[in-house]
Each structure stands twice: as C-alpha cells, then as structure tokens.
Coordinates of C-alpha atoms (C1' of nucleotides) in Angstrom, one line a residue:
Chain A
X1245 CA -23.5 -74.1 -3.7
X1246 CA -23.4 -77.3 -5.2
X1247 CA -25.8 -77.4 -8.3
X1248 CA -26.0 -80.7 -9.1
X1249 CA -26.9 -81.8 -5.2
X1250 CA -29.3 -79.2 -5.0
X1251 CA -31.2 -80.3 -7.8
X1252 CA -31.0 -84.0 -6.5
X1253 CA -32.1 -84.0 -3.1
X1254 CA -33.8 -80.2 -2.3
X1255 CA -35.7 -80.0 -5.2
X1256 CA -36.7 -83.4 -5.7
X1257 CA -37.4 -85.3 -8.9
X1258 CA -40.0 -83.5 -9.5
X1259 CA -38.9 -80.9 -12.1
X1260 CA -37.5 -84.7 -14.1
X1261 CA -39.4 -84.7 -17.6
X1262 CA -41.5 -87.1 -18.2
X1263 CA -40.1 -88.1 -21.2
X1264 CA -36.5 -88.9 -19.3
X1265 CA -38.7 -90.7 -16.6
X1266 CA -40.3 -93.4 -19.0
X1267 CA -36.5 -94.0 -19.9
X1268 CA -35.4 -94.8 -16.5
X1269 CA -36.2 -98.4 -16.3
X1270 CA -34.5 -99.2 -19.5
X1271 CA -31.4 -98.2 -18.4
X1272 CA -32.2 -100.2 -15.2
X1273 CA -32.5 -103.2 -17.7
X1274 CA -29.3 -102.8 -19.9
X1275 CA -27.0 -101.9 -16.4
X1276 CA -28.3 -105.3 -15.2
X1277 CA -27.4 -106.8 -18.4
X1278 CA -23.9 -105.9 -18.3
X1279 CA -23.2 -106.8 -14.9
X1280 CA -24.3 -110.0 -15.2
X1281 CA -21.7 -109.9 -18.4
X1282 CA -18.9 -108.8 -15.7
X1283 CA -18.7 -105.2 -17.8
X1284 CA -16.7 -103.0 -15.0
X1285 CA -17.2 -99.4 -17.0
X1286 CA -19.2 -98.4 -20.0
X1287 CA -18.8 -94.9 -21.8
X1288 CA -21.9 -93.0 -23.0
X1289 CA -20.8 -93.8 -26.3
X1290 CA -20.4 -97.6 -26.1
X1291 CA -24.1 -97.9 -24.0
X1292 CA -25.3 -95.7 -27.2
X1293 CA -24.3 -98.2 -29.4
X1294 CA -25.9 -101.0 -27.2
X1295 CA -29.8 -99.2 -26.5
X1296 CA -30.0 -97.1 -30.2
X1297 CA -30.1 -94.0 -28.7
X1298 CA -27.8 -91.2 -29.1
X1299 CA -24.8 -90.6 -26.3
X1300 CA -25.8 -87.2 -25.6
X1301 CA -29.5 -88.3 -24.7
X1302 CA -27.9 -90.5 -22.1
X1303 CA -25.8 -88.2 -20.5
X1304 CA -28.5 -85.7 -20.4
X1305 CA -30.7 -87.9 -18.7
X1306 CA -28.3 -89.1 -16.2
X1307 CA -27.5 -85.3 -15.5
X1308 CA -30.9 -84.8 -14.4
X1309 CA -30.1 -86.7 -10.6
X1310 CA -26.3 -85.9 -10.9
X1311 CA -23.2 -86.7 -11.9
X1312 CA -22.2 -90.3 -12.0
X1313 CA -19.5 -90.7 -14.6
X1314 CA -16.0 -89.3 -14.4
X1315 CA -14.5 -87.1 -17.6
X1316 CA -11.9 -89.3 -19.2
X1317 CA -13.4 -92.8 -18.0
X1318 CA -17.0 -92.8 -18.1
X1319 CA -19.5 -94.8 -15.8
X1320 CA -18.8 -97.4 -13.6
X1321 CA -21.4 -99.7 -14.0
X1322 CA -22.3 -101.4 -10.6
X1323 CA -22.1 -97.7 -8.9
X1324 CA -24.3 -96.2 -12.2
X1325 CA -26.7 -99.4 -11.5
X1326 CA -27.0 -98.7 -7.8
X1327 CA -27.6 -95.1 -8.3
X1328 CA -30.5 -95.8 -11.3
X1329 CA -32.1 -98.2 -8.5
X1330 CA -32.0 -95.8 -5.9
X1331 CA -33.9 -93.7 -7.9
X1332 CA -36.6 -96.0 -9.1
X1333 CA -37.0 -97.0 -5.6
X1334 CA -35.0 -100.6 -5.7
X1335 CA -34.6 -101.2 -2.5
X1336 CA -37.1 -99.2 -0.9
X1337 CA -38.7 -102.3 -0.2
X1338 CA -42.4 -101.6 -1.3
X1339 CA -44.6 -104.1 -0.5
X1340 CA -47.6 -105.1 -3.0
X1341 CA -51.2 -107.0 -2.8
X1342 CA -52.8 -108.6 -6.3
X1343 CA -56.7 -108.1 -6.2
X1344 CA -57.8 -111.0 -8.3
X1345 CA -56.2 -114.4 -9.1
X1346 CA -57.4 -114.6 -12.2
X1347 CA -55.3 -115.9 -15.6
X1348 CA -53.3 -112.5 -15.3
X1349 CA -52.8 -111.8 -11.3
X1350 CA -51.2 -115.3 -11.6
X1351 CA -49.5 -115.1 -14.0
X1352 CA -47.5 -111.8 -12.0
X1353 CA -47.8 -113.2 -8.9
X1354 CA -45.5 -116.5 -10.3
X1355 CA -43.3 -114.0 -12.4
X1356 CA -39.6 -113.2 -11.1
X1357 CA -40.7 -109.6 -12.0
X1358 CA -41.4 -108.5 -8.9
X1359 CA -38.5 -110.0 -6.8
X1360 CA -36.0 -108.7 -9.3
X1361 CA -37.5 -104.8 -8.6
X1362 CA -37.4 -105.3 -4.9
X1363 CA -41.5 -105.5 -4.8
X1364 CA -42.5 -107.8 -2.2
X1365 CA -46.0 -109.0 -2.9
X1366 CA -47.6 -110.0 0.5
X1367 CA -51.0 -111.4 -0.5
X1368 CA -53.6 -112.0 -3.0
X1369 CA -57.4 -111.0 -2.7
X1370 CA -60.2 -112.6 -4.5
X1371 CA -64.4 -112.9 -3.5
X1372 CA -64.4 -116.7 -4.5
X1373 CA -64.7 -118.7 -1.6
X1374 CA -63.5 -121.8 -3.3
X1375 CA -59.8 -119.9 -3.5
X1376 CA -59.2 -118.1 0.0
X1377 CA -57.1 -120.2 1.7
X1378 CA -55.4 -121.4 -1.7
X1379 CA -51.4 -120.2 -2.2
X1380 CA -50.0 -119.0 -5.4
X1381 CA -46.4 -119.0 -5.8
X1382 CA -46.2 -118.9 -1.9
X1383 CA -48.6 -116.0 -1.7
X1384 CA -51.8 -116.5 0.1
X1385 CA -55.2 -115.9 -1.5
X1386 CA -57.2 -113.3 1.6
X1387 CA -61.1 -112.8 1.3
X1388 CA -62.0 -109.4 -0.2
X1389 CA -63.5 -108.6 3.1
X1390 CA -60.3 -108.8 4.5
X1391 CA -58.7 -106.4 2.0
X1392 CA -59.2 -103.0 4.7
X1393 CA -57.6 -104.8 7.9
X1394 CA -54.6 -106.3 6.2
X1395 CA -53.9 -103.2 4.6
X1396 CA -54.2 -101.0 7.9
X1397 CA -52.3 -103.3 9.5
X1398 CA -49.8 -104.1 7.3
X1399 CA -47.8 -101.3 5.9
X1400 CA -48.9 -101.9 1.7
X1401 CA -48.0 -99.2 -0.8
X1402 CA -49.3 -100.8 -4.0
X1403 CA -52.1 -102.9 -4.8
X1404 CA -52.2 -104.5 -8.7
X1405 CA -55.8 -104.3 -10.0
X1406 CA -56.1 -107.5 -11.7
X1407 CA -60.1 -107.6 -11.2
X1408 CA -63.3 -107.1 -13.5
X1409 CA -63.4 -103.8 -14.3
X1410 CA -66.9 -103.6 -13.1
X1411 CA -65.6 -103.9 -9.5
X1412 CA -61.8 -101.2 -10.5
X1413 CA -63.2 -98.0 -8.9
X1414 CA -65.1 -99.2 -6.1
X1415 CA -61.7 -101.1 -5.2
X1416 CA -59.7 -98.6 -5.7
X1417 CA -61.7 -96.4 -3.4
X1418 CA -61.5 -98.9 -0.7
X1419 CA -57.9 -99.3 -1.2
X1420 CA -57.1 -95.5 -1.3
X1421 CA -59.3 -95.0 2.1
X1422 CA -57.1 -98.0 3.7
X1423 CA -53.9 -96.4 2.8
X1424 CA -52.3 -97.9 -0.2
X1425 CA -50.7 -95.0 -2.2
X1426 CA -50.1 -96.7 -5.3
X1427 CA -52.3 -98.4 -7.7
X1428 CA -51.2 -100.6 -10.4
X1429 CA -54.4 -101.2 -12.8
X1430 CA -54.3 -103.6 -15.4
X1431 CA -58.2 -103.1 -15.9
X1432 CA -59.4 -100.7 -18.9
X1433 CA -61.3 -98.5 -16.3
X1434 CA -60.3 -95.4 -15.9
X1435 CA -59.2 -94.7 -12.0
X1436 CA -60.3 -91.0 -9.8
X1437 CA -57.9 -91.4 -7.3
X1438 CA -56.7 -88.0 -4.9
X1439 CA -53.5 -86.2 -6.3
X1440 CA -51.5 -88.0 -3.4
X1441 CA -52.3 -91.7 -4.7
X1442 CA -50.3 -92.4 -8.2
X1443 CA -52.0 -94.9 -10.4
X1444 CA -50.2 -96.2 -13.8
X1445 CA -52.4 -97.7 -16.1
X1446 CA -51.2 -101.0 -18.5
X1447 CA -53.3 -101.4 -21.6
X1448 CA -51.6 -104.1 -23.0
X1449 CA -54.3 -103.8 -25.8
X1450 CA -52.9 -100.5 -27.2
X1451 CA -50.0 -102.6 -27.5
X1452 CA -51.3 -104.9 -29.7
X1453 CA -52.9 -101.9 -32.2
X1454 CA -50.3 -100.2 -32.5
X1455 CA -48.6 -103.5 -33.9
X1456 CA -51.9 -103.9 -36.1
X1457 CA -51.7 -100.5 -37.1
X1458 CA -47.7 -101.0 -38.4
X1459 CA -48.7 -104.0 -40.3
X1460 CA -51.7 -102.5 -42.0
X1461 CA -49.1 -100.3 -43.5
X1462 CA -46.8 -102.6 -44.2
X1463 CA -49.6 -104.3 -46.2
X1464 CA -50.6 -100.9 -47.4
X1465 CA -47.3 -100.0 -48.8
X1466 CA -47.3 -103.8 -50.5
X1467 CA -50.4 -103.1 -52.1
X1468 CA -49.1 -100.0 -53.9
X1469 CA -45.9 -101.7 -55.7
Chain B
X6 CA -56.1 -81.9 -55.7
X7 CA -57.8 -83.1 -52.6
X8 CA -55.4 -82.4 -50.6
X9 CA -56.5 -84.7 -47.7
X10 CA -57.1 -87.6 -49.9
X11 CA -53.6 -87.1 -51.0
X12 CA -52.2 -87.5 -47.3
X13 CA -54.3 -90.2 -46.9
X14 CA -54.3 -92.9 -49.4
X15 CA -51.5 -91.8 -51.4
X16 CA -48.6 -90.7 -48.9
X17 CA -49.9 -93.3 -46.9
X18 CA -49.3 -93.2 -43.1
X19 CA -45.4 -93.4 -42.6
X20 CA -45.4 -89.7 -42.3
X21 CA -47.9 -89.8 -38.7
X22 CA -45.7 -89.0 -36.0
X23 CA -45.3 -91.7 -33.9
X24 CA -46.8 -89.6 -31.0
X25 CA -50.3 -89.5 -32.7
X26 CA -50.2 -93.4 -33.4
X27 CA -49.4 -94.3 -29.7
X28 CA -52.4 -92.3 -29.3
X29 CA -54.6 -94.0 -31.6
X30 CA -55.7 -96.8 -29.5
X31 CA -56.8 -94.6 -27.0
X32 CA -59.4 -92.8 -29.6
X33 CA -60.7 -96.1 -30.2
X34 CA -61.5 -97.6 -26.4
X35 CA -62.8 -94.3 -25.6
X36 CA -65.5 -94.1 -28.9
X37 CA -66.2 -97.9 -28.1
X38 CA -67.4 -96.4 -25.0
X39 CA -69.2 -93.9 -26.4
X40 CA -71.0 -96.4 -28.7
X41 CA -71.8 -99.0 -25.6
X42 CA -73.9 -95.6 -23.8
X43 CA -75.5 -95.1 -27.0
X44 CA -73.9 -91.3 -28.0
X45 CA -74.2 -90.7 -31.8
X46 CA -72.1 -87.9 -32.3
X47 CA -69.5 -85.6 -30.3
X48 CA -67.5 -82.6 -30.3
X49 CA -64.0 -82.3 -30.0
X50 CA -64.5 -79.9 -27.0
X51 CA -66.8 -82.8 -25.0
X52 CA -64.2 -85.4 -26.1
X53 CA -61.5 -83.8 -24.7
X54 CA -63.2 -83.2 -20.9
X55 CA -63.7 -87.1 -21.1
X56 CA -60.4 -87.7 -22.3
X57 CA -58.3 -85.1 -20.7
X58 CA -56.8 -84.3 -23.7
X59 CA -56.7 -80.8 -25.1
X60 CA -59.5 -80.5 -27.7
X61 CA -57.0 -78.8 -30.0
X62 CA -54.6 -82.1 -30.0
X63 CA -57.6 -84.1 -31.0
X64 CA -58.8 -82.4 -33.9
X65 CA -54.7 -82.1 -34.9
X66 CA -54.6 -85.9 -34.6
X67 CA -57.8 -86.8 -36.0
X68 CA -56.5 -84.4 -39.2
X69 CA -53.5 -86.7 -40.1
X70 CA -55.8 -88.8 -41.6
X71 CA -58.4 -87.3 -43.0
X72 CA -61.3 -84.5 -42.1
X73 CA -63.6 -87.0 -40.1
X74 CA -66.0 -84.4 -38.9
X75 CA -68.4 -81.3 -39.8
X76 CA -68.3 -78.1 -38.7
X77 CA -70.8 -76.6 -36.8
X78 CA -71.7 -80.3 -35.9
X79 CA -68.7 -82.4 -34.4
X80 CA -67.6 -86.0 -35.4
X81 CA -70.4 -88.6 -36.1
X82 CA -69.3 -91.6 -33.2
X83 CA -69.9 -94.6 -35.5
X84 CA -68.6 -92.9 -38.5
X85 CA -65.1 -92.0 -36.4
X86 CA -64.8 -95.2 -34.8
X87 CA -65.1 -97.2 -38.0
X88 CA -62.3 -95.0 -39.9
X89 CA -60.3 -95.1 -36.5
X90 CA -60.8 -99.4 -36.8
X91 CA -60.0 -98.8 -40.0
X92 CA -57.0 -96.8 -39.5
X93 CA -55.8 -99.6 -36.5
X94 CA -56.3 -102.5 -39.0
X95 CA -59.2 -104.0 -37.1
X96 CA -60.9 -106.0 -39.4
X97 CA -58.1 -106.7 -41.5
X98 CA -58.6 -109.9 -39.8
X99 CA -54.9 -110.1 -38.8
X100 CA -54.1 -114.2 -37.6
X101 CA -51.8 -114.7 -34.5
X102 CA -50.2 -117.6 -32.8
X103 CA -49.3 -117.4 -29.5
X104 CA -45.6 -119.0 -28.7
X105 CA -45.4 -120.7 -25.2
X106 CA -48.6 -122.0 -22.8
X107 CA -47.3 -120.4 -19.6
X108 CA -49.4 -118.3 -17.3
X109 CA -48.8 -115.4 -19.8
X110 CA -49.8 -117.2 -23.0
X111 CA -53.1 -118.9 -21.4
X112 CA -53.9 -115.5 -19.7
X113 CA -53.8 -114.0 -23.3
X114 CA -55.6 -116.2 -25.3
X115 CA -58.5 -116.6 -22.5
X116 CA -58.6 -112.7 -22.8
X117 CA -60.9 -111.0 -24.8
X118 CA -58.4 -108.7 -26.1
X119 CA -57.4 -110.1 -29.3
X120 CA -61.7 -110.6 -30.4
X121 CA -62.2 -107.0 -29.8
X122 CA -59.6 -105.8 -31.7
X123 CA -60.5 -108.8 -35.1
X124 CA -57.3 -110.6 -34.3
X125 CA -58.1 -114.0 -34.6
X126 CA -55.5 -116.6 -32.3
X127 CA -55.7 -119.9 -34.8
X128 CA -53.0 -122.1 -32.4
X129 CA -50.7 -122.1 -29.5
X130 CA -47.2 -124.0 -29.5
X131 CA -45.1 -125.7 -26.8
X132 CA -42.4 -127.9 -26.7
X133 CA -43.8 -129.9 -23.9
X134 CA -45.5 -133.2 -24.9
X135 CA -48.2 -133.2 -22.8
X136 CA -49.2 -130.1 -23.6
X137 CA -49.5 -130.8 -26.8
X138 CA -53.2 -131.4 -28.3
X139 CA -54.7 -129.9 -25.1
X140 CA -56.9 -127.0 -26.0
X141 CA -56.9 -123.3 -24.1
X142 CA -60.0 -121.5 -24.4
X143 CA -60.5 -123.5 -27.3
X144 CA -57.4 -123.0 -29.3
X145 CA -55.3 -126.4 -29.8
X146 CA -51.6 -126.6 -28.5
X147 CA -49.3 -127.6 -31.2
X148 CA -45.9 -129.0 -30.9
X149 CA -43.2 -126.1 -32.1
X150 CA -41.8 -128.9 -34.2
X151 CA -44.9 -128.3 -36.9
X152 CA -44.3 -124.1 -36.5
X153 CA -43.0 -123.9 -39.8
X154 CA -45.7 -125.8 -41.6
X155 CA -48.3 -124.3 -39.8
X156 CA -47.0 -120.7 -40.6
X157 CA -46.7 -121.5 -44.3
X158 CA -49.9 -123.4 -44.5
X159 CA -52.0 -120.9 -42.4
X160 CA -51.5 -117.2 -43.3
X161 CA -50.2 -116.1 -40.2
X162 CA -49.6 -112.2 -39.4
X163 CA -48.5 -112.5 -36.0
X164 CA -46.7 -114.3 -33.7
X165 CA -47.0 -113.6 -29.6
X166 CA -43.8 -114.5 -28.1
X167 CA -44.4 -115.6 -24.3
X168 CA -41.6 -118.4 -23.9
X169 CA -38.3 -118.4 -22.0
X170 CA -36.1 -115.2 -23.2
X171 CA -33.0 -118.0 -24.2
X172 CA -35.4 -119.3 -27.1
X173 CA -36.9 -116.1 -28.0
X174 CA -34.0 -114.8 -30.6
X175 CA -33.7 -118.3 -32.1
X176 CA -37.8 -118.7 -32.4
X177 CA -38.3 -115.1 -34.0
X178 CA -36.1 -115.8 -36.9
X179 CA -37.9 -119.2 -37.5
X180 CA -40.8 -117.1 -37.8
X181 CA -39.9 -114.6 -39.7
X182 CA -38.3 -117.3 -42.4
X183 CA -41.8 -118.9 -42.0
X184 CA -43.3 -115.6 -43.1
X185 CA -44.5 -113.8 -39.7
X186 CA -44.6 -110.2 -40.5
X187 CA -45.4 -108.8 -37.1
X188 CA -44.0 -110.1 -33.7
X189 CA -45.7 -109.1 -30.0
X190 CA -42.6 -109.8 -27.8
X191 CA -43.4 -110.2 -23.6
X192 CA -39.9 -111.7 -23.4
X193 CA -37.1 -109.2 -22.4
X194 CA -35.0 -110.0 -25.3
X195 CA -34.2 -107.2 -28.1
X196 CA -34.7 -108.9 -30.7
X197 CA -32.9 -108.5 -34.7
X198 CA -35.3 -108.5 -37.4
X199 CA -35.6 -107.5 -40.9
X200 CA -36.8 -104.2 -41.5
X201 CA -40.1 -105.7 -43.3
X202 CA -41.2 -107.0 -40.2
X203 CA -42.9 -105.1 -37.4
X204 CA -41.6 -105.6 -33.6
X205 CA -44.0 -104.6 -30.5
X206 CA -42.2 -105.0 -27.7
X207 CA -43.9 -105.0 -23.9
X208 CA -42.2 -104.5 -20.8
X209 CA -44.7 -105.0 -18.4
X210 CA -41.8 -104.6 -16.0
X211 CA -41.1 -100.5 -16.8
X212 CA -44.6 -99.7 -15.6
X213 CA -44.4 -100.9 -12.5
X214 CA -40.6 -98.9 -11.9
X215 CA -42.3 -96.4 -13.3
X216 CA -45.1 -96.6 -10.8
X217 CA -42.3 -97.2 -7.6
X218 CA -40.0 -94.4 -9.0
X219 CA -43.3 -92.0 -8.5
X220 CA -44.1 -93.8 -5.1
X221 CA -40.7 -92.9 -4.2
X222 CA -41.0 -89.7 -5.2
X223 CA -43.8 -89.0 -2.8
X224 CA -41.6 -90.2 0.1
X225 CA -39.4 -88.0 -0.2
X226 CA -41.6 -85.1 -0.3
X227 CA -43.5 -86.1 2.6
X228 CA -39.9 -86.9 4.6
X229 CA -39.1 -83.2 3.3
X230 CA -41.9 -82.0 5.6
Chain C
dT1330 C1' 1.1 -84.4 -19.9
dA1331 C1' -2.1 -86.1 -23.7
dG1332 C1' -6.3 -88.5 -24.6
dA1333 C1' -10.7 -89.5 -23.4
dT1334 C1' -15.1 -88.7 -22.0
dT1335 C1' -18.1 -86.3 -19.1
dG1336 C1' -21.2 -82.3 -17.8
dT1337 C1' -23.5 -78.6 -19.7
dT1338 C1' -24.8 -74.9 -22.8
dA1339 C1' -26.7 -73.6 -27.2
dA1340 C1' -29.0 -75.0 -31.6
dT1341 C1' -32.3 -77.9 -33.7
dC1342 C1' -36.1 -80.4 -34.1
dG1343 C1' -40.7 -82.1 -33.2
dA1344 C1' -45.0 -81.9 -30.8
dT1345 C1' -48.6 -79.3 -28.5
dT1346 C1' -51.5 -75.5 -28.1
dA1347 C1' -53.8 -71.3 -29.5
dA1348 C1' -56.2 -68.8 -32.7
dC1349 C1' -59.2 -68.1 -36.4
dA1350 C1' -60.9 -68.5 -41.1
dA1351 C1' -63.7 -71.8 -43.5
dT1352 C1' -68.1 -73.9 -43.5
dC1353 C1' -71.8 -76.8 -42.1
Chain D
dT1273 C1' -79.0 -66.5 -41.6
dA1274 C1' -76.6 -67.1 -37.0
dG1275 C1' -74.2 -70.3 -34.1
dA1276 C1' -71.3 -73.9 -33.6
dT1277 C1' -67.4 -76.4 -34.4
dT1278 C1' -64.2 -78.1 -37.5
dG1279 C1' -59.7 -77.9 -40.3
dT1280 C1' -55.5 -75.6 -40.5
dT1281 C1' -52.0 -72.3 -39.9
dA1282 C1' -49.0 -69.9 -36.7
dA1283 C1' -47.0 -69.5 -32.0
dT1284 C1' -45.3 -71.8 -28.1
dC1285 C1' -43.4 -75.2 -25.7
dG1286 C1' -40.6 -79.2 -24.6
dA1287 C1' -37.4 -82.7 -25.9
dT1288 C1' -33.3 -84.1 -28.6
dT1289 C1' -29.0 -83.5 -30.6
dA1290 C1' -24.6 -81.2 -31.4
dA1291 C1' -20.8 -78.9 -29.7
dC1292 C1' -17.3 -78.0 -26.6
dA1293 C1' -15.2 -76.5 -22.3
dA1294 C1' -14.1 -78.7 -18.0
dT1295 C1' -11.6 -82.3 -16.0
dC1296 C1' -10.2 -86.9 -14.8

DNA sequence: TAGATTGTTAATCGATTAACAATC
DNA sequence: TAGATTGTTAATCGATTAACAATC
C-alpha cells in the first residue's frame, strides 16, 4: 500500500500539526515569489537559506501531504506551488461576504488579498441605510436584513466580521444558522460557534504588544549598561 | 537571594520563551475584561475555564515573571493586570507614526487600538501633496520629505509601515537611521534590519489561508461520507 | 555511474501538563 | 487551624533538528 497516498487523501489533513499548518501560507508566499522571479527548481537547502528556517523543517513539512520533490533535484517550483495551493484551498473557489464597511472591511474589501487567494468576496453588509446600495471596490453594500436570504441562496462559505463587537455573536449566530461554515472575525469577541463552523480570530492588537513588549526590553537592556 | 526578583529584574526577560510572550497579550484583554465586569480577584482554575487554557500553563506563565498571586487566595485582578501592562510596556508611553494614508493606515489610526494599549500616533506621512496637512482622526499628514526631521525631533519608538511593499525596504532603513527602534510592518516585504531594532511583522493574509485550508479540510471530510 | 538531494527515522530540544509541597 | 490555591519540580508530550539510506 502506498503510505504517503494514504496519509494524503484517506486519512485526511487532519492528523497535520498545527504547528506545520500555521507554516503553510508562508511557503505559499515565498513559491509565489520565485515564480514571479522565473526560479524553475529550488532545493530544500536553497529555500532554507531564503525563509531562515532549517532544510529539514521544510522537508518534513512537505512530507506531511506527500512527496513532491525528486532525490537528486529537488522541487520544481510551479508543481510544489500548485500542490501548496491545493492544499490551502486555492482554487476551491470560496466565496466570502464582509459584515461591516467600516475603515477596516474597506480597507479588505479594496485589497488584492483576496483575489490573489482565490476568495471571491460577493457582497458587503452594513445596518446604515445611507450605504446599502453604495459599491466598494465593485462589491455591493446589502441591508443586514438581507444577510439570511443571500446567504441561503447564494452558496457563501465565509463571512469577515468587521462589525462592533457588540453585534459579533448575534451575527455569527445568524450566519452559522444560514449556512456559512467559516467565520473570519476581526472583532475582540470571542465566537461559540458548533464544532462544524471554523472561526480564526485576528487580533491585530496582540500584534502590536508583543512589539511593545520587545522594545521595553530593548530599553530594559539599555538601562542596565 | 530572591530568587524570583533575580529572574525578574536582573536576567531580565530575554530568557521567556517566545511561546509565553505570544501569550501575553491574551492575559491582558482577558483581565481588562475582568476589570470592565467589576471581578477583583481570580484563580487560576476559574481563569483557565474562561480562557480555555489549562490552569497549570497559566500559573507556569504567570511564574516567568514573578509570583503575582497568593496561595489559598488566587491573583488580585488589578494587581495582575497592572504588572502584565507593565510587563507589555503599556504605559511606557511608546510614540508611533504611521507610514502611508491608505485604507489600512486611516483604519488604524481611527482605531482605538493604539489608546488602549498607551501608544500614542503623533503623525501620519504620505507622499501625495494633497494629502498632506489634512488631518485623520486628528493626527496631521506630513509629507515623507520631513520624516527624518520629524523622527529626530520627536522621540519616536515606532513606525507602522502601511505603504506600497516597493518603498517599504527603502523607508525602513530611513527610519531606522532616523532612530526608530521598533517597526509594525502590514507590507509583505521581509525586511533587513539591525539587530537593535525590533520587527513585527503581520500577514493578515496567512489567517485567512489558514481559515480556507480548515474550510477545505471539512470538504473533504464531508465528500468522504 | 557519481553526485545531489529527497524522504524518513532517530535523537534532541522545548513546551505543556500533572502533581504536590509550600503557604496564605 | 483547615481549606484553598499558588509556585515549582518532575513527567509527558509534541515539535524540531540531525543523520542517513533511498533514489533520481
């Protein structure tokens, strides 16, 4: 039996750590990078050199969905590129909605972000009256009330909470029940959503301490000299 | 010796694994939370049902920095949050400029993200010209010509890079000659720095892949059926 | 074939959890 | 004092790295 198929299409990703996961769409970033260079093959060693992490890391995590380099040559890019968006779902042609046109579901909606991951966002949502009707970047702004019908009758899999918190969970909940299985929330609220709806969370804030917390010890460091 | 005091003030932090630290953050939304409903002090076992978190991990993390609570009692809230502000450099009263007035930089700086953490956004830069002296949520647009003086006049800790990636390696190193010690990067550039000055990098992007590679995940497992 | 580089196993390292003595 | 809960050590678990046989 072939190991490294069963692993790959029986058992699922499922048994894929975590920690390899999170690395995924890094590798997604560099691969594009070096076909838009015209780069044909890259070894483990040479992409090591290029991302700071260690070739054996890289071919470990590639192992997890198979083997996509040859002994002796290494990876051909484009095919290694195709495979790494297969996996994150490239392709699979999810289709999004943005609940709120505030500062930050504008600022998404008019980013290349989305096109470049094969997310097709197919409307925007907002209460104020004043803005239905409204287009951002060629996506039209729906009424909230709307938000069940379109998503019943179009086919959506993630909506991008860009709301007041205030309003996240009740949202969410109306979302979940209208069949969107994937929730995208930029608000701080935390989400209780069924096992069979995935929800990743951005706090761009932790960002920011964690930057705060590296200078204070820069400064701390400073202070002992 | 006090051994504690030692690992605190002495060794200084470099030695927290950079697992706790990501973690930090988290510790401080969730006590601000805690102080907002009006809780004055908690045990590691309640924090952890909130938090789903082992209780075990917290007190671990909590440890690296010094014993914050009593036993038999639990951590006071206030208490706790103020050494984890402390900790996070909040109210170090760290001064940021924000590079570029897209979508991006104007939904930053209308955010109130950087006020709740005490990082105070004293200008914005552009290159366009009539851009320049317009104010966003009342912090003035200055032209990127006057970034140097600015950064040498002002004490600036950090810059927020939101412009094109093409100007984002060139930019950084003016900054860092202007004395910037701590750059928040949204562009997708890696960029080179000095070892003295502290890089954040966000890729907004990987969260969403992250969120389609689980999406896609649950595909297949229904299509298995 | 010889050289190169993968795929994969085994060894190391780090992070998490469990357990419990210290102590409020 | 007795009960509760921390601080901390030891045990477990998972992730990374090193090494090398397989093979192109």
């Amino acid at each position: 039996m072939d190991k490294k198929k069963t692993r790959y299409t029986v058992e699922g990703y499922g048994e894929v750590s975590p920690a390899v996961i999170k690395r995924l769409p890094r590798y997604f970033r560099y691969l594009r990078e070096l076909i838009r260079n015209g780069k044909l093959r890259i070894s483990s060693g040479e992409l090591s050199e290029m991302m700071h992490v260690t070739a054996s890391q890289i071919r470990q995590d590639l192992n997890c969905f198979g083997g996509f380099g040859q002994q002796g040559y290494g990876y051909n890019v484009n095919y290694l590129y195709a495979k790494i968006c297969e996996i994150l779902g490239v392709g699979e042609g999810f289709r999004a909605v943005v609940i709120g046109t505030g500062n930050l579901g504008r600022a998404l909606v008019r980013s290349p972000m989305f096109e470049k991951r094969g997310v097709d966002i197919v409307a925007m949502f907002d209460v104020a009256e004043n803005l239905v009707g409204t287009t951002v970047a060629g996506v039209e702004v729906l009424h909230m009330d709307a938000l069940e019908h379109f998503c019943t009758e179009n086919v959506v899999d993630i909506a991008v909470l860009t709301l007041p918190k205030e309003y996240a969970a009740e949202v969410a909940e109306r979302l979940v029940k209208a069949g969107v299985s994937g929730i995208w929330n930029f608000t701080s609220k935390e989400l209780i959503c069924p096992a069979s709806v995935i929800v990743e969370n951005v706090h761009i804030g932790d960002s920011l301490m964690t930057l705060c917390y590296e200078l204070r010890c820069l400064n701390l460091q400073e202070d002992e000299k």
